Every structure is written in C-alpha cells, then in structure tokens.
mmCIF file of C-alpha atoms in Angstrom:
data_model
loop_
_atom_site.group_PDB
_atom_site.id
_atom_site.type_symbol
_atom_site.label_atom_id
_atom_site.label_comp_id
_atom_site.label_asym_id
_atom_site.label_seq_id
_atom_site.Cartn_x
_atom_site.Cartn_y
_atom_site.Cartn_z
ATOM 1 C CA MET A 1 73.111 128.443 39.201
ATOM 2 C CA PHE A 2 73.664 128.964 42.884
ATOM 3 C CA ALA A 3 72.610 132.169 44.513
ATOM 4 C CA LYS A 4 75.473 134.416 45.445
ATOM 5 C CA ARG A 5 76.336 134.103 49.132
ATOM 6 C CA LYS A 6 75.748 137.215 51.123
ATOM 7 C CA VAL A 7 78.844 138.360 52.963
ATOM 8 C CA ASP A 8 78.578 140.407 56.101
ATOM 9 C CA PRO A 9 81.519 142.830 55.983
ATOM 10 C CA GLU A 10 81.569 143.196 59.777
ATOM 11 C CA LEU A 11 81.875 139.439 60.293
ATOM 12 C CA GLU A 12 84.569 139.207 57.636
ATOM 13 C CA LYS A 13 86.505 141.940 59.375
ATOM 14 C CA LEU A 14 86.312 140.078 62.696
ATOM 15 C CA ARG A 15 87.296 136.818 61.012
ATOM 16 C CA ASN A 16 90.404 138.390 59.540
ATOM 17 C CA GLU A 17 91.418 139.829 62.905
ATOM 18 C CA VAL A 18 91.387 136.443 64.663
ATOM 19 C CA ASP A 19 94.718 134.610 64.698
ATOM 20 C CA GLY A 20 94.734 131.155 63.174
ATOM 21 C CA PRO A 21 95.988 128.045 64.976
ATOM 22 C CA PRO A 22 99.657 128.312 65.967
ATOM 23 C CA ASN A 23 102.248 126.648 63.765
ATOM 24 C CA LEU A 24 104.247 124.763 66.368
ATOM 25 C CA ASP A 25 106.554 122.802 64.084
ATOM 26 C CA MET A 26 109.322 125.391 63.922
ATOM 27 C CA THR A 27 108.677 126.457 67.508
ATOM 28 C CA ILE A 28 109.240 122.905 68.756
ATOM 29 C CA VAL A 29 112.392 122.495 66.672
ATOM 30 C CA ASN A 30 113.829 125.740 68.039
ATOM 31 C CA ILE A 31 113.003 124.910 71.661
ATOM 32 C CA GLN A 32 114.428 121.411 71.324
ATOM 33 C CA ARG A 33 117.647 122.806 69.892
ATOM 34 C CA GLU A 34 117.925 125.333 72.728
ATOM 35 C CA SER A 35 117.197 122.805 75.476
ATOM 36 C CA SER A 36 119.067 119.761 74.144
ATOM 37 C CA ARG A 37 121.974 120.412 76.543
ATOM 38 C CA ILE A 38 119.895 121.546 79.538
ATOM 39 C CA HIS A 39 119.330 118.853 82.162
ATOM 40 C CA ALA A 40 115.709 118.498 83.258
ATOM 41 C CA ALA A 41 116.719 118.701 86.926
ATOM 42 C CA TYR A 42 116.611 122.478 86.463
ATOM 43 C CA LEU A 43 112.829 122.096 86.576
ATOM 44 C CA PHE A 44 113.199 121.438 90.303
ATOM 45 C CA GLU A 45 115.387 124.496 90.849
ATOM 46 C CA HIS A 46 113.907 127.887 91.689
ATOM 47 C CA ILE A 47 114.312 129.093 88.101
ATOM 48 C CA GLY A 48 112.363 126.112 86.773
ATOM 49 C CA LYS A 49 109.483 125.954 89.250
ATOM 50 C CA ALA A 50 107.111 127.931 87.007
ATOM 51 C CA THR A 51 107.725 125.551 84.094
ATOM 52 C CA LEU A 52 107.347 122.510 86.346
ATOM 53 C CA GLN A 53 104.112 123.801 87.843
ATOM 54 C CA LYS A 54 102.574 124.550 84.446
ATOM 55 C CA LEU A 55 103.618 121.192 83.018
ATOM 56 C CA CYS A 56 102.211 119.263 85.988
ATOM 57 C CA LEU A 57 98.983 121.236 85.969
ATOM 58 C CA LEU A 58 98.300 120.714 82.268
ATOM 59 C CA LEU A 59 99.164 117.008 82.148
ATOM 60 C CA SER A 60 97.526 115.889 85.370
ATOM 61 C CA SER A 61 94.323 117.857 84.906
ATOM 62 C CA THR A 62 93.469 116.130 81.621
ATOM 63 C CA ALA A 63 91.815 112.730 81.688
ATOM 64 C CA THR A 64 93.068 110.179 79.185
ATOM 65 C CA GLY A 65 90.786 110.018 76.156
ATOM 66 C CA LYS A 66 90.644 109.284 72.443
ATOM 67 C CA ILE A 67 92.306 112.568 71.555
ATOM 68 C CA TYR A 68 94.471 113.350 74.572
ATOM 69 C CA ASP A 69 96.847 111.178 76.575
ATOM 70 C CA GLY A 70 97.325 111.848 80.278
ATOM 71 C CA TRP A 71 100.163 111.600 82.774
ATOM 72 C CA GLN A 72 100.263 107.783 82.747
ATOM 73 C CA GLU A 73 100.961 107.612 79.013
ATOM 74 C CA PHE A 74 103.470 110.409 79.500
ATOM 75 C CA ALA A 75 105.160 108.324 82.217
ATOM 76 C CA ALA A 76 105.324 105.237 80.010
ATOM 77 C CA HIS A 77 106.979 107.186 77.194
ATOM 78 C CA MET A 78 109.405 108.741 79.679
ATOM 79 C CA GLY A 79 110.694 105.254 80.501
ATOM 80 C CA LEU A 80 108.915 104.399 83.756
ATOM 81 C CA THR A 81 107.911 100.783 84.296
ATOM 82 C CA MET A 82 104.329 99.703 84.876
ATOM 83 C CA GLU A 83 105.150 98.959 88.527
ATOM 84 C CA GLN A 84 106.518 102.469 89.013
ATOM 85 C CA ILE A 85 103.445 104.031 87.401
ATOM 86 C CA ARG A 86 101.214 102.004 89.715
ATOM 87 C CA CYS A 87 103.229 103.106 92.738
ATOM 88 C CA ILE A 88 102.678 106.734 91.782
ATOM 89 C CA ASP A 89 98.995 106.103 91.146
ATOM 90 C CA TYR A 90 98.270 104.106 94.307
ATOM 91 C CA ASP A 91 100.806 105.220 96.892
ATOM 92 C CA PHE A 92 101.932 108.757 96.116
ATOM 93 C CA LYS A 93 98.651 110.500 95.346
ATOM 94 C CA GLY A 94 98.342 113.549 97.561
ATOM 95 C CA LEU A 95 102.039 113.750 98.398
ATOM 96 C CA GLN A 96 102.734 115.561 95.140
ATOM 97 C CA ASP A 97 101.244 115.772 91.691
ATOM 98 C CA PRO A 98 101.690 112.471 89.756
ATOM 99 C CA THR A 99 103.408 114.251 86.863
ATOM 100 C CA TYR A 100 105.836 115.672 89.422
ATOM 101 C CA TYR A 101 106.908 112.137 90.364
ATOM 102 C CA VAL A 102 107.201 111.112 86.716
ATOM 103 C CA LEU A 103 109.608 113.981 86.096
ATOM 104 C CA LEU A 104 111.405 113.307 89.389
ATOM 105 C CA ALA A 105 112.062 109.742 88.241
ATOM 106 C CA TYR A 106 113.149 110.972 84.811
ATOM 107 C CA VAL A 107 115.762 113.438 86.083
ATOM 108 C CA GLN A 108 117.654 110.667 87.895
ATOM 109 C CA SER A 109 119.213 109.830 84.531
ATOM 110 C CA PRO A 110 122.337 111.822 83.552
ATOM 111 C CA GLU A 111 120.967 112.079 79.984
ATOM 112 C CA ALA A 112 117.615 113.545 81.066
ATOM 113 C CA THR A 113 117.420 116.701 78.963
ATOM 114 C CA ILE A 114 114.439 119.012 78.533
ATOM 115 C CA ASP A 115 114.175 118.499 74.774
ATOM 116 C CA LYS A 116 113.238 114.845 75.328
ATOM 117 C CA ILE A 117 110.226 115.941 77.370
ATOM 118 C CA LEU A 118 108.998 117.941 74.381
ATOM 119 C CA SER A 119 109.552 114.943 72.101
ATOM 120 C CA VAL A 120 107.384 112.790 74.355
ATOM 121 C CA LEU A 121 104.669 115.442 74.453
ATOM 122 C CA GLN A 122 104.648 115.321 70.668
ATOM 123 C CA LYS A 123 104.354 111.535 70.666
ATOM 124 C CA ILE A 124 101.357 111.559 72.997
ATOM 125 C CA ARG A 125 99.700 114.330 70.949
ATOM 126 C CA ARG A 126 99.865 116.978 73.637
ATOM 127 C CA LEU A 127 100.667 119.929 71.409
ATOM 128 C CA ASP A 128 98.338 121.960 73.610
ATOM 129 C CA VAL A 129 100.788 121.503 76.478
ATOM 130 C CA ILE A 130 103.752 122.473 74.317
ATOM 131 C CA ASN A 131 101.912 125.581 73.150
ATOM 132 C CA GLN A 132 101.275 126.693 76.728
ATOM 133 C CA ILE A 133 104.719 125.932 78.166
ATOM 134 C CA LYS A 134 106.882 127.108 75.257
ATOM 135 C CA ALA A 135 107.381 130.567 76.738
ATOM 136 C CA TYR A 136 108.196 129.068 80.163
ATOM 137 C CA VAL A 137 110.783 126.710 78.652
ATOM 138 C CA HIS A 138 112.325 129.549 76.665
ATOM 139 C CA ASP A 139 112.637 131.647 79.836
ATOM 140 C CA LEU A 140 114.155 128.691 81.700
ATOM 141 C CA VAL A 141 116.767 128.120 78.992
ATOM 142 C CA ASN A 142 117.688 131.816 79.056
ATOM 143 C CA ALA A 143 117.943 131.787 82.858
ATOM 144 C CA VAL A 144 120.212 128.728 82.823
ATOM 145 C CA SER A 145 122.390 130.287 80.125
ATOM 146 C CA GLN A 146 122.870 133.396 82.252
ATOM 147 C CA HIS A 147 123.915 131.394 85.320
ATOM 148 C CA VAL A 148 126.237 128.960 83.545
ATOM 149 C CA THR A 149 129.469 129.663 81.698
ATOM 150 C CA PRO A 150 128.792 128.997 78.008
ATOM 151 C CA SER A 151 130.386 125.876 76.558
ATOM 152 C CA HIS A 152 130.538 124.740 72.960
ATOM 153 C CA GLY A 153 131.048 121.068 73.765
ATOM 154 C CA PRO A 154 128.413 118.333 73.872
ATOM 155 C CA GLU A 155 128.326 118.244 77.678
ATOM 156 C CA ILE A 156 124.923 118.410 79.341
ATOM 157 C CA ILE A 157 124.539 121.369 81.684
ATOM 158 C CA GLN A 158 123.399 120.129 85.087
ATOM 159 C CA PRO A 159 122.498 121.954 88.297
ATOM 160 C CA GLY A 160 124.640 121.447 91.360
ATOM 161 C CA HIS A 161 122.013 119.232 92.985
ATOM 162 C CA ILE A 162 119.845 116.470 91.516
ATOM 163 C CA PRO A 163 116.694 115.986 93.630
ATOM 164 C CA LYS A 164 116.544 112.540 95.174
ATOM 165 C CA ALA A 165 113.709 110.248 94.129
ATOM 166 C CA PRO A 166 112.082 107.586 96.327
ATOM 167 C CA LEU A 167 113.703 104.179 96.012
ATOM 168 C CA VAL A 168 110.893 102.735 93.902
ATOM 169 C CA LEU A 169 111.334 105.516 91.338
ATOM 170 C CA SER A 170 115.106 105.186 91.051
ATOM 171 C CA PRO A 171 116.398 103.466 87.917
ATOM 172 C CA ILE A 172 117.029 99.796 88.623
ATOM 173 C CA SER A 173 120.487 99.967 87.069
ATOM 174 C CA MET A 174 121.391 102.796 89.448
ATOM 175 C CA VAL A 175 120.256 100.801 92.488
ATOM 176 C CA GLU A 176 122.256 97.770 91.388
ATOM 177 C CA CYS A 177 125.301 99.934 90.728
ATOM 178 C CA LYS A 178 125.167 101.397 94.236
ATOM 179 C CA SER A 179 124.890 97.949 95.809
ATOM 180 C CA LYS A 180 127.914 96.750 93.829
ATOM 181 C CA MET A 181 129.884 99.793 94.938
ATOM 182 C CA LYS A 182 129.064 99.017 98.568
ATOM 183 C CA GLU A 183 130.180 95.420 98.087
ATOM 184 C CA SER A 184 133.476 96.507 96.538
ATOM 185 C CA GLU A 185 134.033 99.023 99.337
ATOM 186 C CA SER A 186 133.614 96.290 101.946
ATOM 187 C CA MET A 187 136.036 94.011 100.060
ATOM 188 C CA TYR A 188 138.797 96.611 100.069
ATOM 189 C CA MET A 189 138.086 98.066 103.509
ATOM 190 C CA PRO A 190 141.133 97.999 105.797
ATOM 191 C CA GLN A 191 141.053 95.131 108.276
ATOM 192 C CA ASP A 192 141.234 97.334 111.376
ATOM 193 C CA ARG A 193 138.280 99.368 110.127
ATOM 194 C CA GLN A 194 136.278 96.192 109.586
ATOM 195 C CA GLN A 195 137.071 95.071 113.124
ATOM 196 C CA LYS A 196 135.872 98.403 114.532
ATOM 197 C CA GLN A 197 132.598 98.036 112.703
ATOM 198 C CA GLN A 198 132.210 94.495 113.993
ATOM 199 C CA HIS A 199 132.738 95.685 117.558
ATOM 200 C CA LYS A 200 130.016 98.282 117.067
ATOM 201 C CA GLN A 201 127.618 95.583 115.956
ATOM 202 C CA THR A 202 125.686 94.741 119.112
ATOM 203 C CA TYR A 203 122.608 93.200 117.518
ATOM 204 C CA GLY A 204 121.980 89.719 116.240
ATOM 205 C CA CYS A 205 119.880 91.288 113.502
ATOM 206 C CA ILE A 206 117.830 94.423 112.857
ATOM 207 C CA VAL A 207 114.186 94.440 111.792
ATOM 208 C CA MET A 208 111.691 97.063 110.659
ATOM 209 C CA LEU A 209 108.102 96.740 111.859
ATOM 210 C CA THR A 210 105.229 98.059 109.764
ATOM 211 C CA PHE A 211 101.654 97.977 110.992
ATOM 212 C CA ALA A 212 98.253 99.659 111.075
ATOM 213 C CA ASN A 213 96.628 101.147 114.159
ATOM 214 C CA ASP A 214 95.040 97.855 115.208
ATOM 215 C CA GLY A 215 98.464 96.181 115.060
ATOM 216 C CA LEU A 216 100.047 98.549 117.577
ATOM 217 C CA PRO A 217 99.494 96.301 120.652
ATOM 218 C CA THR A 218 101.131 93.382 118.851
ATOM 219 C CA ALA A 219 103.990 95.619 117.713
ATOM 220 C CA GLU A 220 104.633 96.776 121.272
ATOM 221 C CA CYS A 221 104.506 93.218 122.586
ATOM 222 C CA ILE A 222 106.924 91.674 120.092
ATOM 223 C CA THR A 223 109.232 94.701 120.340
ATOM 224 C CA LYS A 224 109.712 93.961 124.047
ATOM 225 C CA ILE A 225 110.441 90.330 123.232
ATOM 226 C CA PHE A 226 112.900 91.188 120.452
ATOM 227 C CA ARG A 227 114.803 93.686 122.577
ATOM 228 C CA SER A 228 115.030 91.337 125.545
ATOM 229 C CA LYS A 229 116.684 88.510 123.604
ATOM 230 C CA GLN A 230 120.393 87.757 123.619
ATOM 231 C CA PRO A 231 121.827 88.640 121.207
ATOM 232 C CA ARG A 232 119.390 91.500 120.967
ATOM 233 C CA ILE A 233 117.234 92.110 117.934
ATOM 234 C CA GLY A 234 117.249 95.753 116.912
ATOM 235 C CA VAL A 235 113.737 97.023 116.184
ATOM 236 C CA LEU A 236 112.973 100.037 114.012
ATOM 237 C CA ILE A 237 109.589 101.703 114.547
ATOM 238 C CA LEU A 238 108.956 104.945 112.677
ATOM 239 C CA GLN A 239 107.066 106.552 115.549
ATOM 240 C CA GLU A 240 110.180 106.195 117.709
ATOM 241 C CA GLN A 241 112.195 108.015 115.024
ATOM 242 C CA GLU A 242 109.760 110.912 114.796
ATOM 243 C CA LYS A 243 112.340 113.668 114.285
ATOM 244 C CA GLN A 244 114.105 111.809 111.487
ATOM 245 C CA VAL A 245 110.860 110.954 109.716
ATOM 246 C CA TYR A 246 109.547 114.508 109.839
ATOM 247 C CA SER A 247 112.836 115.959 108.622
ATOM 248 C CA ARG A 248 113.638 113.460 105.849
ATOM 249 C CA ALA A 249 110.425 111.426 105.346
ATOM 250 C CA GLU A 250 110.761 109.043 102.376
ATOM 251 C CA GLU A 251 114.539 109.463 102.226
ATOM 252 C CA PHE A 252 114.900 108.251 105.816
ATOM 253 C CA ILE A 253 112.506 105.342 105.244
ATOM 254 C CA ASP A 254 114.370 104.338 102.077
ATOM 255 C CA ASP A 255 117.691 104.282 103.925
ATOM 256 C CA CYS A 256 116.271 102.225 106.788
ATOM 257 C CA PHE A 257 114.534 99.811 104.442
ATOM 258 C CA LYS A 258 117.794 99.059 102.642
ATOM 259 C CA GLN A 259 119.786 98.479 105.845
ATOM 260 C CA VAL A 260 117.566 96.248 107.977
ATOM 261 C CA ASP A 261 117.846 92.455 107.851
ATOM 262 C CA TYR A 262 114.099 91.827 107.866
ATOM 263 C CA VAL A 263 110.917 93.790 107.262
ATOM 264 C CA ILE A 264 108.089 92.510 109.445
ATOM 265 C CA PRO A 265 104.549 93.573 108.544
ATOM 266 C CA ILE A 266 101.974 92.847 111.244
ATOM 267 C CA LEU A 267 99.023 91.516 109.285
ATOM 268 C CA THR A 268 95.722 92.606 110.776
ATOM 269 C CA LYS A 269 92.342 93.519 109.407
ATOM 270 C CA GLY A 270 93.377 97.177 109.475
ATOM 271 C CA TYR A 271 96.600 96.462 107.590
ATOM 272 C CA ILE A 272 94.750 94.615 104.817
ATOM 273 C CA GLU A 273 92.201 97.413 104.546
ATOM 274 C CA LYS A 274 94.971 99.986 104.243
ATOM 275 C CA ILE A 275 96.863 98.272 101.422
ATOM 276 C CA ASN A 276 93.649 97.492 99.542
ATOM 277 C CA ASN A 277 92.188 100.955 100.010
ATOM 278 C CA PRO A 278 91.125 102.150 96.527
ATOM 279 C CA LEU A 279 91.089 105.792 97.606
ATOM 280 C CA LYS A 280 94.088 107.525 96.088
ATOM 281 C CA ILE A 281 94.343 110.073 98.861
ATOM 282 C CA TYR A 282 97.336 110.531 101.112
ATOM 283 C CA GLU A 283 95.938 110.219 104.593
ATOM 284 C CA GLN A 284 97.455 112.794 106.890
ATOM 285 C CA LEU A 285 94.983 112.334 109.717
ATOM 286 C CA HIS A 286 96.928 109.520 111.362
ATOM 287 C CA ASN A 287 98.938 110.488 114.402
ATOM 288 C CA ASN A 288 100.950 107.268 114.177
ATOM 289 C CA LEU A 289 103.763 107.514 111.630
ATOM 290 C CA ASP A 290 103.859 103.757 111.099
ATOM 291 C CA THR A 291 100.253 103.796 109.909
ATOM 292 C CA LYS A 292 100.831 106.930 107.874
ATOM 293 C CA TYR A 293 103.675 105.384 105.857
ATOM 294 C CA LEU A 294 102.336 101.826 105.781
ATOM 295 C CA LYS A 295 101.466 101.907 102.080
ATOM 296 C CA TYR A 296 104.799 103.468 101.192
ATOM 297 C CA ILE A 297 106.708 100.641 102.881
ATOM 298 C CA TYR A 298 104.362 98.171 101.193
ATOM 299 C CA SER A 299 105.309 99.669 97.821
ATOM 300 C CA LEU A 300 109.010 99.331 98.703
ATOM 301 C CA LEU A 301 108.765 95.650 99.526
ATOM 302 C CA ARG A 302 106.765 94.934 96.363
ATOM 303 C CA TYR A 303 109.349 96.777 94.283
ATOM 304 C CA GLU A 304 112.186 94.807 95.889
ATOM 305 C CA TYR A 305 110.313 91.569 95.166
ATOM 306 C CA VAL A 306 110.117 92.424 91.452
ATOM 307 C CA ARG A 307 113.738 93.593 91.336
ATOM 308 C CA ASN A 308 114.882 90.318 92.960
ATOM 309 C CA GLN A 309 113.182 88.306 90.212
ATOM 310 C CA CYS A 310 110.196 87.475 92.420
ATOM 311 C CA CYS A 311 112.251 86.209 95.366
ATOM 312 C CA ASN A 312 111.201 87.224 98.867
ATOM 313 C CA ASN A 313 114.338 87.236 100.997
ATOM 314 C CA ARG A 314 113.540 89.714 103.759
ATOM 315 C CA VAL A 315 109.802 90.064 104.393
ATOM 316 C CA ARG A 316 108.434 87.878 107.198
ATOM 317 C CA CYS A 317 105.021 88.656 108.653
ATOM 318 C CA ILE A 318 103.450 88.242 112.080
ATOM 319 C CA VAL A 319 99.725 87.563 112.400
ATOM 320 C CA PRO A 320 97.964 88.066 115.749
ATOM 321 C CA ASP A 321 96.084 84.883 116.621
ATOM 322 C CA LYS A 322 92.742 86.684 116.537
ATOM 323 C CA ASP A 323 93.359 87.750 112.913
ATOM 324 C CA VAL A 324 94.454 84.380 111.520
ATOM 325 C CA TYR A 325 90.992 83.556 110.150
ATOM 326 C CA THR A 326 90.853 86.909 108.354
ATOM 327 C CA ILE A 327 94.336 86.579 106.864
ATOM 328 C CA VAL A 328 93.963 83.035 105.512
ATOM 329 C CA ARG A 329 90.945 84.175 103.497
ATOM 330 C CA GLU A 330 92.812 87.073 101.892
ATOM 331 C CA ASN A 331 94.495 86.972 98.497
ATOM 332 C CA LEU A 332 97.848 88.265 99.724
ATOM 333 C CA HIS A 333 100.710 89.578 97.654
ATOM 334 C CA PRO A 334 103.536 86.966 97.521
ATOM 335 C CA THR A 335 105.695 89.082 99.826
ATOM 336 C CA LEU A 336 103.066 88.770 102.583
ATOM 337 C CA GLN A 337 102.506 85.038 102.292
ATOM 338 C CA ALA A 338 105.415 84.090 104.564
ATOM 339 C CA TRP A 339 103.689 84.680 107.903
ATOM 340 C CA PHE A 340 103.780 83.265 111.427
ATOM 341 C CA ARG A 341 101.333 83.322 114.310
ATOM 342 C CA GLU A 342 102.059 85.679 117.160
ATOM 343 C CA SER A 343 101.835 82.709 119.535
ATOM 344 C CA ASP A 344 104.816 81.142 117.708
ATOM 345 C CA ILE A 345 106.991 84.185 118.349
ATOM 346 C CA ASP A 346 109.742 82.272 120.192
ATOM 347 C CA GLY A 347 110.427 80.017 117.233
ATOM 348 C CA PHE A 348 110.198 83.000 114.924
ATOM 349 C CA VAL A 349 112.831 84.863 116.966
ATOM 350 C CA ASN A 350 115.272 81.959 116.874
ATOM 351 C CA ASN A 351 114.844 81.607 113.132
ATOM 352 C CA ILE A 352 115.532 85.244 112.293
ATOM 353 C CA LEU A 353 118.512 85.383 114.658
ATOM 354 C CA PHE A 354 120.120 82.526 112.762
ATOM 355 C CA HIS A 355 118.711 83.739 109.421
ATOM 356 C CA LYS A 356 116.967 80.434 108.833
ATOM 357 C CA ILE A 357 113.844 81.975 107.305
#
C-alpha cells in the first residue's frame, strides 16, 4: 500500500486559481472567419500598425529551432521564393524588420487576406504568436468594419492604397504583366505621339553606374567620356539625383533600373568587399549614395538574371586596370562576369552605342 499523499491546501488553492493553457482552436476559427475578407494591406495603414509591429516583433525575435520556426520559414509558407528570402536576409537588414518585408511582399497579391497569415502561423507551430496578436487582429477587424460600408458579397475589402514593394519582392507574374502592358501601349500609341517621343530622345543609350567608394575616380572619368560622345550616352549616378533618392529611395532606384539600357558596375576591391560583406547591417555611414545602395542594385541585377532564365542582357562591368588581378581571382556572380578593362573604354563605348554587347 502506498502512503497517502499529503496535500497542502494553500498550494491547491493557488493551483486552482491559475488559468490553464489557452484553447486557441475556436479562437483561431473565429478570427479567420472575421478576417477572411480583410486585405492584409490594412496592416500597413494607421489602424493596423499595432498589429504589424507586434507580429514583426514576435516572429523576428525568435531564432529558428526544433520547436519554433522563425521569419524565414514564415516567408517560405507565405509564398516567397528562396531568392527573395535571401534578398531580405542579405540586403534589407536594417532598413526594416525582415518580417515587415515578408508581409510587404505578401500584400502585393489581391488575394492577400489576414486569415491566411493565421493559417501559416498555425503551420509553422507559432501558436504563441497567434495567442499574443489575437486581440490586435480583432481590434483591426472591428476598425476596418467601422470605416467600410458592410457588404455581404465575397469581395475582399482593400484599403485605398497598397504599399509598394521593392522590385525584387514583387510577384514575378505582376512584373511580367506590367511589361506586357507597356508593350501593348507602345503598339497602339498614336503615330504623332511616337514621333514626339523620338524627338525627345537625345541619347544613343542610357546607363546606370554602380560603384563603391574606391571606384569613384573611375566613375567620374568614364562619365566624362560617355557624355562627350556623339550620340551622347546618358549616365545615371545616384549621387547626382540626391533629392529623388532621398524622397523616394528604393522606388526611384527601381524605376531607373527598369528604364536604363545598361547597368555598369565598376568592379574594384571595395565593390567586391561590399557585395560579399557577411554583416547584415544597413550601412548608413556612407555619404555617397552610390555606395550606400550598391548592394540593393546588386540584388536587383541578380533578380533580373533569375527572372530572365539566367540570361544577362544588360549588365556590363568596367574594371580599372589596377584591379584586374584582383577581379580575375574572384568567384563572380554570372551577371558580373561580362567585364572590360577601363583602358578599353573606347571599344566599350562603341559596342554599347550599337548594342553589340
């Protein structure tokens, strides 16, 4: 016979007063039903900032482990590609929270509803996150319902503005759709309008230079050469567009990147060190905007390379003669392997003017 266990009445009283673990099953079902027609872009509105902040804080502050999944697994389940996850991890750290960029990419889809975020959190076993944001989500749904005329149809309720994501985080189908729309617009453009645009075109081609601090002298030198040629070669340098960069940042760079004929990285020791820098910190100490956004442009050209089925159509590099030995020993990304010596600049200019390279 076992001895009867002694029970401390005070401890039993305390034990009975403590709430047990929350039963989230019905809570999740109710929240998903409430938010199934609410577009996740409301997270980026004023009424959703508290929910967004809490969600980012909880996901990004937890390291991936055997029990918990972190923001990268969350991103994969939200539909981001491995290349996009790497861009966030390597190039966007410090600009915003990584979970912020995952959600920013997600809301570009017209079907991006809040209930799907909760479903993903369930899949990656982050019930702790759901438990802590459930009240925030409930408040957000109520706030949206008060601002929007109720509708009984299946339409998704969207805010008036969808925040724009960087090019590399935009859905590929959306990018292709926009390019097709531009092509169709040019096909059906009135002839006189086309002629006006042709008259405005005063450049043989337009290029974007990207370089580190030690590539600045080379950038200045070849810029003078490009701009002195006939027909002239238009040169875009971010530092010269300071007001636009500070006001629109990535949006301005995205637009420029899509419009130029060539992107010309100046490969130097400093450039290689920047793109291979393992530190995931956004460096704001650089006075030069071209150095500051070097890695962002590098991520854009890598993304374009993947999207074009590994074809490099627009990236042509210049290597200062003193850096040739350093560059030939580097294991360069395929987009950087088409390079020319600075001393061969005249031949390079003729080739890009006639689009032979």
